[in-house]
Amino acid sequence: TAAAGAWSGAAPTCIKACPDPPAIQANGAPNVPAAGPYNFNAEVAYSCVATHALQGTTPNVCEDKNGVGTWKSAANTNVLCYITETYPVFKIYPKNR
């Protein structure tokens, strides 16, 4: 606000933010709020669907790269969800005679 030609209050500050975190290729997702901002040093963990297990490094961290927020693992190729169980496609039952 301005009073008598002078501004009052603290000056606004800028924060470094990252875009939405990279996704897992399939069968999983980052555990994040619905939308950012994702501030500098924010951590995002990943999880997989119930039939898959997490393999790789988590969490991912929002870092400062020359004043721009970027995720430490931009492509997130180091996190993978792999299947933990096998499910039969069909079952064969003996015929009653």
CSV table of C-alpha atoms in Angstrom, one decimal:
chain,number,residue,atom,x,y,z
A,1,THR,CA,0.0,0.0,0.0
A,2,ALA,CA,1.1,3.6,-0.5
A,3,ALA,CA,0.8,6.3,2.1
A,4,ALA,CA,2.0,9.9,1.5
A,5,GLY,CA,4.0,8.8,-1.5
A,6,ALA,CA,5.9,5.9,0.1
A,7,TRP,CA,5.3,2.2,0.1
A,8,SER,CA,4.7,0.4,3.4
A,9,GLY,CA,5.3,-3.2,4.3
A,10,ALA,CA,8.0,-5.6,3.3
A,11,ALA,CA,9.1,-5.9,-0.3
A,12,PRO,CA,8.0,-9.1,-2.1
A,13,THR,CA,10.5,-11.9,-2.6
A,14,CYS,CA,10.8,-14.4,-5.3
A,15,ILE,CA,11.1,-18.1,-4.7
A,16,LYS,CA,12.7,-20.7,-6.9
A,17,ALA,CA,10.1,-23.3,-8.0
A,18,CYS,CA,10.2,-26.5,-10.0
A,19,PRO,CA,7.7,-27.6,-12.7
A,20,ASP,CA,5.6,-30.7,-12.0
A,21,PRO,CA,7.8,-33.6,-11.1
A,22,PRO,CA,8.7,-36.1,-13.7
A,23,ALA,CA,6.5,-39.2,-13.9
A,24,ILE,CA,7.4,-42.8,-13.6
A,25,GLN,CA,7.3,-44.5,-17.0
A,26,ALA,CA,4.4,-46.9,-16.0
A,27,ASN,CA,2.5,-48.3,-13.1
A,28,GLY,CA,3.4,-45.6,-10.6
A,29,ALA,CA,3.3,-41.9,-9.8
A,30,PRO,CA,4.9,-39.2,-7.7
A,31,ASN,CA,3.3,-38.7,-4.3
A,32,VAL,CA,2.6,-34.9,-4.5
A,33,PRO,CA,-0.1,-32.4,-3.9
A,34,ALA,CA,-2.5,-31.9,-6.8
A,35,ALA,CA,-0.6,-28.9,-8.1
A,36,GLY,CA,2.6,-27.0,-7.3
A,37,PRO,CA,4.4,-24.8,-6.7
A,38,TYR,CA,7.3,-27.1,-5.7
A,39,ASN,CA,9.7,-24.8,-3.9
A,40,PHE,CA,13.5,-25.1,-3.8
A,41,ASN,CA,14.5,-28.2,-1.7
A,42,ALA,CA,11.0,-29.7,-2.0
A,43,GLU,CA,11.2,-33.5,-2.0
A,44,VAL,CA,8.9,-35.8,-4.0
A,45,ALA,CA,8.7,-39.5,-3.2
A,46,TYR,CA,7.3,-42.1,-5.7
A,47,SER,CA,5.0,-45.1,-5.3
A,48,CYS,CA,3.7,-47.9,-7.4
A,49,VAL,CA,0.4,-49.6,-8.0
A,50,ALA,CA,-0.4,-52.5,-5.6
A,51,THR,CA,0.9,-55.2,-7.9
A,52,HIS,CA,4.3,-53.5,-8.5
A,53,ALA,CA,7.3,-52.6,-6.4
A,54,LEU,CA,9.5,-49.6,-6.5
A,55,GLN,CA,13.1,-49.9,-7.7
A,56,GLY,CA,15.5,-47.0,-7.8
A,57,THR,CA,16.3,-43.7,-6.0
A,58,THR,CA,13.6,-41.7,-4.3
A,59,PRO,CA,12.8,-39.0,-3.3
A,60,ASN,CA,13.5,-36.5,-6.1
A,61,VAL,CA,14.6,-33.0,-5.0
A,62,CYS,CA,13.9,-29.6,-6.4
A,63,GLU,CA,17.3,-27.9,-6.9
A,64,ASP,CA,18.5,-24.5,-7.9
A,65,LYS,CA,20.3,-24.5,-11.3
A,66,ASN,CA,21.4,-20.9,-12.0
A,67,GLY,CA,18.2,-19.4,-10.5
A,68,VAL,CA,15.9,-21.9,-12.1
A,69,GLY,CA,14.2,-24.7,-10.2
A,70,THR,CA,14.9,-28.1,-11.7
A,71,TRP,CA,14.4,-31.6,-10.5
A,72,LYS,CA,17.6,-33.5,-9.5
A,73,SER,CA,16.6,-36.4,-11.7
A,74,ALA,CA,14.9,-34.5,-14.6
A,75,ALA,CA,14.0,-37.6,-16.7
A,76,ASN,CA,13.5,-39.8,-13.6
A,77,THR,CA,14.9,-42.8,-15.4
A,78,ASN,CA,16.3,-44.0,-12.1
A,79,VAL,CA,12.9,-45.0,-10.7
A,80,LEU,CA,11.0,-48.0,-12.0
A,81,CYS,CA,7.9,-49.9,-10.9
A,82,TYR,CA,8.3,-53.6,-11.7
A,83,ILE,CA,5.7,-56.4,-11.3
A,84,THR,CA,5.9,-58.4,-8.1
A,85,GLU,CA,3.5,-61.2,-8.7
A,86,THR,CA,2.5,-63.3,-11.7
A,87,TYR,CA,-1.2,-64.0,-12.4
A,88,PRO,CA,-2.4,-67.0,-14.4
A,89,VAL,CA,-4.1,-66.2,-17.7
A,90,PHE,CA,-6.3,-69.2,-17.4
A,91,LYS,CA,-6.7,-72.4,-15.3
A,92,ILE,CA,-7.1,-75.9,-16.6
A,93,TYR,CA,-9.4,-78.2,-14.7
A,94,PRO,CA,-9.7,-82.0,-15.3
A,95,LYS,CA,-12.9,-83.1,-17.0
A,96,ASN,CA,-15.2,-85.2,-14.7
A,97,ARG,CA,-15.9,-88.7,-16.2
